[in-house]
Amino acid sequence: MELATLCNTLLAILEQFDETVLPLGLYACDDLVEAEPQSKPSRYQEWHKAIAPYLKMQGYSVGNPRVQMESNSSGKFRPKHSMYRTRFQTPAFGVVNCTVIRFSKIKVRKYGSAYRVDIHEERAERWKETDVSGHISNLWKQPELGKDRYVELVLVIGFDKAQDPLGRELLELQRDLKWEEKKVVYLTRVWQDKADRGFGVRLGAWARTIPTEQ
């Protein structure tokens, strides 16, 4: 299997999941509630309900999401809902370290009986806070000593009301980071929200094989 094939498969799974869980979609999939009474919504549903089941069906070893922590204005640490790390292992690539980043420039609210984007709320400043650039740059960091070959993978799930969701941001990143010169595999998918809430969905996958340290 080529690394690009793995990335494309993961993006296809996420797009299919977005449609499967309508009207919530990827945007609100953490609001899914299990059938059992007393059950509560849980985080990282795109991993637990879509990606992990597929990987397990292939016979791959799959880890659980590891929550990233962030400090608030009072200096206390809390789980960072927008990002988590996990890993899985395949015969073709060995260990795949996966960072999943969820980013939204929009807020959906209920208007009457329908849900729509709040056109008055702007969350563009969150792009820098999310530090997608830093996570992509980590793909060409020095290999970990004593490790066999492995893969670093970054998945971005983004939501934006622009016609080309996050297109400008990603174009600037590509110009600044020049990841194609670092042998990074990059794939992306875009579509308009299938529940007609007034935004677009952007998926991005960046992956790089880290060679064995000699």
PDB file of C-alpha atoms in Angstrom:
ATOM      1  CA  MET A   1       0.000   0.000   0.000  1.00  0.00           C
ATOM      2  CA  GLU A   2       1.224   3.486  -0.865  1.00  0.00           C
ATOM      3  CA  LEU A   3       1.122   6.177   1.799  1.00  0.00           C
ATOM      4  CA  ALA A   4      -1.122   8.297  -0.445  1.00  0.00           C
ATOM      5  CA  THR A   5      -3.577   5.394  -0.643  1.00  0.00           C
ATOM      6  CA  LEU A   6      -3.776   5.183   3.147  1.00  0.00           C
ATOM      7  CA  CYS A   7      -4.404   8.944   3.413  1.00  0.00           C
ATOM      8  CA  ASN A   8      -7.057   8.881   0.704  1.00  0.00           C
ATOM      9  CA  THR A   9      -8.807   5.962   2.409  1.00  0.00           C
ATOM     10  CA  LEU A  10      -8.951   7.808   5.739  1.00  0.00           C
ATOM     11  CA  LEU A  11     -10.386  10.919   4.086  1.00  0.00           C
ATOM     12  CA  ALA A  12     -12.979   8.828   2.270  1.00  0.00           C
ATOM     13  CA  ILE A  13     -14.018   7.210   5.562  1.00  0.00           C
ATOM     14  CA  LEU A  14     -14.455  10.633   7.176  1.00  0.00           C
ATOM     15  CA  GLU A  15     -16.518  11.934   4.260  1.00  0.00           C
ATOM     16  CA  GLN A  16     -18.754   8.866   4.366  1.00  0.00           C
ATOM     17  CA  PHE A  17     -19.148   9.244   8.133  1.00  0.00           C
ATOM     18  CA  ASP A  18     -20.182  12.880   7.652  1.00  0.00           C
ATOM     19  CA  GLU A  19     -23.072  11.711   5.505  1.00  0.00           C
ATOM     20  CA  THR A  20     -23.925   8.707   7.674  1.00  0.00           C
ATOM     21  CA  VAL A  21     -24.547  10.792  10.790  1.00  0.00           C
ATOM     22  CA  LEU A  22     -26.622  13.548   9.188  1.00  0.00           C
ATOM     23  CA  PRO A  23     -28.080  15.933  10.181  1.00  0.00           C
ATOM     24  CA  LEU A  24     -25.239  16.247  12.725  1.00  0.00           C
ATOM     25  CA  GLY A  25     -22.419  15.505  10.289  1.00  0.00           C
ATOM     26  CA  LEU A  26     -18.756  15.786  11.238  1.00  0.00           C
ATOM     27  CA  TYR A  27     -19.416  19.265  12.586  1.00  0.00           C
ATOM     28  CA  ALA A  28     -21.603  18.040  15.460  1.00  0.00           C
ATOM     29  CA  CYS A  29     -20.860  14.308  15.554  1.00  0.00           C
ATOM     30  CA  ASP A  30     -19.815  14.482  19.210  1.00  0.00           C
ATOM     31  CA  ASP A  31     -23.499  15.080  19.986  1.00  0.00           C
ATOM     32  CA  LEU A  32     -24.226  11.485  19.008  1.00  0.00           C
ATOM     33  CA  VAL A  33     -25.808   9.528  21.848  1.00  0.00           C
ATOM     34  CA  GLU A  34     -25.631   5.771  22.174  1.00  0.00           C
ATOM     35  CA  ALA A  35     -28.851   3.772  22.118  1.00  0.00           C
ATOM     36  CA  GLU A  36     -28.541   2.760  25.758  1.00  0.00           C
ATOM     37  CA  PRO A  37     -30.499   4.844  28.289  1.00  0.00           C
ATOM     38  CA  GLN A  38     -28.217   6.954  30.511  1.00  0.00           C
ATOM     39  CA  SER A  39     -25.626   7.204  27.755  1.00  0.00           C
ATOM     40  CA  LYS A  40     -24.009  10.552  27.126  1.00  0.00           C
ATOM     41  CA  PRO A  41     -22.312  12.072  24.081  1.00  0.00           C
ATOM     42  CA  SER A  42     -18.592  11.300  24.001  1.00  0.00           C
ATOM     43  CA  ARG A  43     -15.718  13.001  22.264  1.00  0.00           C
ATOM     44  CA  TYR A  44     -13.799  12.029  19.155  1.00  0.00           C
ATOM     45  CA  GLN A  45     -16.696  10.217  17.485  1.00  0.00           C
ATOM     46  CA  GLU A  46     -15.014  10.500  14.075  1.00  0.00           C
ATOM     47  CA  TRP A  47     -12.281   8.259  15.496  1.00  0.00           C
ATOM     48  CA  HIS A  48     -14.385   5.871  17.580  1.00  0.00           C
ATOM     49  CA  LYS A  49     -17.215   5.424  15.054  1.00  0.00           C
ATOM     50  CA  ALA A  50     -15.437   5.766  11.715  1.00  0.00           C
ATOM     51  CA  ILE A  51     -11.647   5.473  11.516  1.00  0.00           C
ATOM     52  CA  ALA A  52     -10.912   3.011  14.334  1.00  0.00           C
ATOM     53  CA  PRO A  53     -13.566   0.455  13.252  1.00  0.00           C
ATOM     54  CA  TYR A  54     -12.183   0.466   9.709  1.00  0.00           C
ATOM     55  CA  LEU A  55      -8.598  -0.024  10.906  1.00  0.00           C
ATOM     56  CA  LYS A  56      -9.648  -2.858  13.205  1.00  0.00           C
ATOM     57  CA  MET A  57     -11.490  -4.557  10.334  1.00  0.00           C
ATOM     58  CA  GLN A  58      -8.178  -4.592   8.474  1.00  0.00           C
ATOM     59  CA  GLY A  59      -6.605  -6.393  11.413  1.00  0.00           C
ATOM     60  CA  TYR A  60      -4.487  -3.403  12.465  1.00  0.00           C
ATOM     61  CA  SER A  61      -3.526  -2.676  16.053  1.00  0.00           C
ATOM     62  CA  VAL A  62      -5.332   0.518  17.092  1.00  0.00           C
ATOM     63  CA  GLY A  63      -4.721   2.784  20.077  1.00  0.00           C
ATOM     64  CA  ASN A  64      -7.068   5.135  21.918  1.00  0.00           C
ATOM     65  CA  PRO A  65      -7.031   8.925  21.525  1.00  0.00           C
ATOM     66  CA  ARG A  66      -4.718  10.725  23.940  1.00  0.00           C
ATOM     67  CA  VAL A  67      -6.156  14.038  25.035  1.00  0.00           C
ATOM     68  CA  GLN A  68      -4.010  17.139  24.620  1.00  0.00           C
ATOM     69  CA  MET A  69      -4.074  19.638  27.473  1.00  0.00           C
ATOM     70  CA  GLU A  70      -4.160  23.443  27.345  1.00  0.00           C
ATOM     71  CA  SER A  71      -4.077  26.145  30.016  1.00  0.00           C
ATOM     72  CA  ASN A  72      -6.895  28.658  30.410  1.00  0.00           C
ATOM     73  CA  SER A  73      -6.702  32.306  31.453  1.00  0.00           C
ATOM     74  CA  SER A  74      -6.354  31.338  35.120  1.00  0.00           C
ATOM     75  CA  GLY A  75      -3.440  28.989  34.425  1.00  0.00           C
ATOM     76  CA  LYS A  76      -5.400  25.791  34.963  1.00  0.00           C
ATOM     77  CA  PHE A  77      -5.057  22.928  32.520  1.00  0.00           C
ATOM     78  CA  ARG A  78      -8.031  21.411  30.748  1.00  0.00           C
ATOM     79  CA  PRO A  79      -8.543  18.929  27.898  1.00  0.00           C
ATOM     80  CA  LYS A  80      -8.060  20.459  24.464  1.00  0.00           C
ATOM     81  CA  HIS A  81     -11.137  19.341  22.587  1.00  0.00           C
ATOM     82  CA  SER A  82      -9.889  20.495  19.185  1.00  0.00           C
ATOM     83  CA  MET A  83      -6.906  18.120  19.016  1.00  0.00           C
ATOM     84  CA  TYR A  84      -5.867  14.629  20.034  1.00  0.00           C
ATOM     85  CA  ARG A  85      -3.135  12.136  19.220  1.00  0.00           C
ATOM     86  CA  THR A  86      -3.411   8.424  18.657  1.00  0.00           C
ATOM     87  CA  ARG A  87      -1.600   5.671  16.800  1.00  0.00           C
ATOM     88  CA  PHE A  88      -2.161   2.496  14.861  1.00  0.00           C
ATOM     89  CA  GLN A  89       0.101  -0.123  13.346  1.00  0.00           C
ATOM     90  CA  THR A  90       0.015  -1.612   9.861  1.00  0.00           C
ATOM     91  CA  PRO A  91       2.170  -4.252   8.149  1.00  0.00           C
ATOM     92  CA  ALA A  92       3.076  -1.812   5.369  1.00  0.00           C
ATOM     93  CA  PHE A  93       4.176   1.180   7.455  1.00  0.00           C
ATOM     94  CA  GLY A  94       4.731  -0.029  10.992  1.00  0.00           C
ATOM     95  CA  VAL A  95       3.594   2.484  13.604  1.00  0.00           C
ATOM     96  CA  VAL A  96       1.532   5.427  12.357  1.00  0.00           C
ATOM     97  CA  ASN A  97       1.457   8.347  14.815  1.00  0.00           C
ATOM     98  CA  CYS A  98      -1.719  10.282  14.057  1.00  0.00           C
ATOM     99  CA  THR A  99      -2.591  13.831  15.122  1.00  0.00           C
ATOM    100  CA  VAL A 100      -6.233  14.820  14.541  1.00  0.00           C
ATOM    101  CA  ILE A 101      -7.076  18.535  14.537  1.00  0.00           C
ATOM    102  CA  ARG A 102     -10.633  19.847  14.439  1.00  0.00           C
ATOM    103  CA  PHE A 103     -10.964  23.505  13.496  1.00  0.00           C
ATOM    104  CA  SER A 104     -14.023  25.659  12.924  1.00  0.00           C
ATOM    105  CA  LYS A 105     -14.272  29.251  11.715  1.00  0.00           C
ATOM    106  CA  ILE A 106     -18.029  29.162  12.194  1.00  0.00           C
ATOM    107  CA  LYS A 107     -20.705  28.683  14.837  1.00  0.00           C
ATOM    108  CA  VAL A 108     -23.983  26.967  14.016  1.00  0.00           C
ATOM    109  CA  ARG A 109     -27.069  28.065  15.926  1.00  0.00           C
ATOM    110  CA  LYS A 110     -30.744  27.119  15.893  1.00  0.00           C
ATOM    111  CA  TYR A 111     -33.064  29.580  14.165  1.00  0.00           C
ATOM    112  CA  GLY A 112     -36.666  28.472  14.558  1.00  0.00           C
ATOM    113  CA  SER A 113     -36.726  24.844  13.469  1.00  0.00           C
ATOM    114  CA  ALA A 114     -33.532  25.005  11.414  1.00  0.00           C
ATOM    115  CA  TYR A 115     -29.813  25.130  12.154  1.00  0.00           C
ATOM    116  CA  ARG A 116     -27.711  27.686  10.283  1.00  0.00           C
ATOM    117  CA  VAL A 117     -24.343  29.396  10.505  1.00  0.00           C
ATOM    118  CA  ASP A 118     -24.340  32.524  12.662  1.00  0.00           C
ATOM    119  CA  ILE A 119     -23.141  35.052  10.077  1.00  0.00           C
ATOM    120  CA  HIS A 120     -22.310  37.593  12.778  1.00  0.00           C
ATOM    121  CA  GLU A 121     -19.824  35.400  14.639  1.00  0.00           C
ATOM    122  CA  GLU A 122     -16.265  35.298  13.322  1.00  0.00           C
ATOM    123  CA  ARG A 123     -13.711  32.834  14.652  1.00  0.00           C
ATOM    124  CA  ALA A 124     -10.879  33.330  12.183  1.00  0.00           C
ATOM    125  CA  GLU A 125      -8.380  34.061  14.973  1.00  0.00           C
ATOM    126  CA  ARG A 126      -8.618  30.435  16.062  1.00  0.00           C
ATOM    127  CA  TRP A 127      -6.561  29.379  13.036  1.00  0.00           C
ATOM    128  CA  LYS A 128      -3.326  30.678  14.578  1.00  0.00           C
ATOM    129  CA  GLU A 129      -4.265  29.304  17.995  1.00  0.00           C
ATOM    130  CA  THR A 130      -4.716  25.836  16.511  1.00  0.00           C
ATOM    131  CA  ASP A 131      -1.133  25.923  15.146  1.00  0.00           C
ATOM    132  CA  VAL A 132      -1.719  23.671  12.153  1.00  0.00           C
ATOM    133  CA  SER A 133       1.582  24.984  10.784  1.00  0.00           C
ATOM    134  CA  GLY A 134       3.502  23.707  13.799  1.00  0.00           C
ATOM    135  CA  HIS A 135       1.977  20.253  13.600  1.00  0.00           C
ATOM    136  CA  ILE A 136       2.750  19.919   9.897  1.00  0.00           C
ATOM    137  CA  SER A 137       6.316  21.119  10.490  1.00  0.00           C
ATOM    138  CA  ASN A 138       6.784  18.296  12.983  1.00  0.00           C
ATOM    139  CA  LEU A 139       6.538  15.850  10.094  1.00  0.00           C
ATOM    140  CA  TRP A 140      10.128  16.528   9.102  1.00  0.00           C
ATOM    141  CA  LYS A 141      11.611  16.621  12.602  1.00  0.00           C
ATOM    142  CA  GLN A 142      14.587  14.444  13.458  1.00  0.00           C
ATOM    143  CA  PRO A 143      13.705  10.737  13.763  1.00  0.00           C
ATOM    144  CA  GLU A 144      13.399   9.297  17.233  1.00  0.00           C
ATOM    145  CA  LEU A 145      16.569   7.438  18.140  1.00  0.00           C
ATOM    146  CA  GLY A 146      16.365   3.671  18.166  1.00  0.00           C
ATOM    147  CA  LYS A 147      13.028   3.524  16.358  1.00  0.00           C
ATOM    148  CA  ASP A 148      12.262   1.512  13.263  1.00  0.00           C
ATOM    149  CA  ARG A 149      10.723   3.275  10.317  1.00  0.00           C
ATOM    150  CA  TYR A 150       7.374   4.843  11.153  1.00  0.00           C
ATOM    151  CA  VAL A 151       4.857   7.357   9.789  1.00  0.00           C
ATOM    152  CA  GLU A 152       3.766  10.734  11.139  1.00  0.00           C
ATOM    153  CA  LEU A 153       0.267  11.705  10.012  1.00  0.00           C
ATOM    154  CA  VAL A 154      -1.739  14.899  10.525  1.00  0.00           C
ATOM    155  CA  LEU A 155      -5.484  14.929   9.819  1.00  0.00           C
ATOM    156  CA  VAL A 156      -7.375  18.239   9.755  1.00  0.00           C
ATOM    157  CA  ILE A 157     -11.168  18.437   9.898  1.00  0.00           C
ATOM    158  CA  GLY A 158     -12.206  22.031   9.192  1.00  0.00           C
ATOM    159  CA  PHE A 159     -15.414  24.031   8.829  1.00  0.00           C
ATOM    160  CA  ASP A 160     -15.692  27.418   7.119  1.00  0.00           C
ATOM    161  CA  LYS A 161     -18.439  29.491   5.485  1.00  0.00           C
ATOM    162  CA  ALA A 162     -16.165  30.458   2.555  1.00  0.00           C
ATOM    163  CA  GLN A 163     -16.964  28.924  -0.831  1.00  0.00           C
ATOM    164  CA  ASP A 164     -13.515  27.298  -0.760  1.00  0.00           C
ATOM    165  CA  PRO A 165     -13.356  26.344   2.929  1.00  0.00           C
ATOM    166  CA  LEU A 166      -9.934  27.106   4.454  1.00  0.00           C
ATOM    167  CA  GLY A 167      -8.545  27.401   0.935  1.00  0.00           C
ATOM    168  CA  ARG A 168      -6.705  30.676   1.594  1.00  0.00           C
ATOM    169  CA  GLU A 169      -5.212  29.429   4.861  1.00  0.00           C
ATOM    170  CA  LEU A 170      -3.923  26.210   3.334  1.00  0.00           C
ATOM    171  CA  LEU A 171      -2.497  27.981   0.301  1.00  0.00           C
ATOM    172  CA  GLU A 172      -0.518  30.275   2.609  1.00  0.00           C
ATOM    173  CA  LEU A 173       0.687  27.278   4.610  1.00  0.00           C
ATOM    174  CA  GLN A 174       1.830  25.469   1.484  1.00  0.00           C
ATOM    175  CA  ARG A 175       3.693  28.550   0.291  1.00  0.00           C
ATOM    176  CA  ASP A 176       5.393  29.079   3.659  1.00  0.00           C
ATOM    177  CA  LEU A 177       6.203  25.466   4.587  1.00  0.00           C
ATOM    178  CA  LYS A 178       6.925  24.042   1.107  1.00  0.00           C
ATOM    179  CA  TRP A 179       6.040  20.578   2.388  1.00  0.00           C
ATOM    180  CA  GLU A 180       6.297  19.048  -1.078  1.00  0.00           C
ATOM    181  CA  GLU A 181      10.066  19.581  -0.834  1.00  0.00           C
ATOM    182  CA  LYS A 182      10.121  17.525   2.392  1.00  0.00           C
ATOM    183  CA  LYS A 183       8.571  14.431   0.744  1.00  0.00           C
ATOM    184  CA  VAL A 184       5.274  14.975   2.507  1.00  0.00           C
ATOM    185  CA  VAL A 185       2.186  13.302   1.051  1.00  0.00           C
ATOM    186  CA  TYR A 186      -0.711  15.783   0.992  1.00  0.00           C
ATOM    187  CA  LEU A 187      -4.336  15.100   0.069  1.00  0.00           C
ATOM    188  CA  THR A 188      -7.472  17.140   0.619  1.00  0.00           C
ATOM    189  CA  ARG A 189     -11.237  16.908   0.138  1.00  0.00           C
ATOM    190  CA  VAL A 190     -13.887  19.636   0.140  1.00  0.00           C
ATOM    191  CA  TRP A 191     -17.667  19.650   0.068  1.00  0.00           C
ATOM    192  CA  GLN A 192     -20.567  21.820   1.132  1.00  0.00           C
ATOM    193  CA  ASP A 193     -22.444  20.769   4.249  1.00  0.00           C
ATOM    194  CA  LYS A 194     -24.953  18.088   3.279  1.00  0.00           C
ATOM    195  CA  ALA A 195     -27.416  19.365   5.899  1.00  0.00           C
ATOM    196  CA  ASP A 196     -27.491  22.807   4.227  1.00  0.00           C
ATOM    197  CA  ARG A 197     -26.394  24.734   7.306  1.00  0.00           C
ATOM    198  CA  GLY A 198     -24.415  27.267   5.297  1.00  0.00           C
ATOM    199  CA  PHE A 199     -20.797  26.119   5.553  1.00  0.00           C
ATOM    200  CA  GLY A 200     -18.250  23.931   3.824  1.00  0.00           C
ATOM    201  CA  VAL A 201     -16.166  21.027   5.105  1.00  0.00           C
ATOM    202  CA  ARG A 202     -12.435  20.707   4.467  1.00  0.00           C
ATOM    203  CA  LEU A 203     -10.421  17.572   5.141  1.00  0.00           C
ATOM    204  CA  GLY A 204      -6.655  17.541   4.893  1.00  0.00           C
ATOM    205  CA  ALA A 205      -4.088  14.774   5.362  1.00  0.00           C
ATOM    206  CA  TRP A 206      -0.332  15.269   5.589  1.00  0.00           C
ATOM    207  CA  ALA A 207       1.889  12.222   6.036  1.00  0.00           C
ATOM    208  CA  ARG A 208       5.580  11.443   5.907  1.00  0.00           C
ATOM    209  CA  THR A 209       7.585   8.286   6.394  1.00  0.00           C
ATOM    210  CA  ILE A 210      10.315   8.826   8.973  1.00  0.00           C
ATOM    211  CA  PRO A 211      13.403   6.795   8.023  1.00  0.00           C
ATOM    212  CA  THR A 212      15.244   4.615  10.493  1.00  0.00           C
ATOM    213  CA  GLU A 213      18.053   6.420  12.317  1.00  0.00           C
ATOM    214  CA  GLN A 214      21.367   4.967  11.229  1.00  0.00           C
TER     215      GLN A 214
END
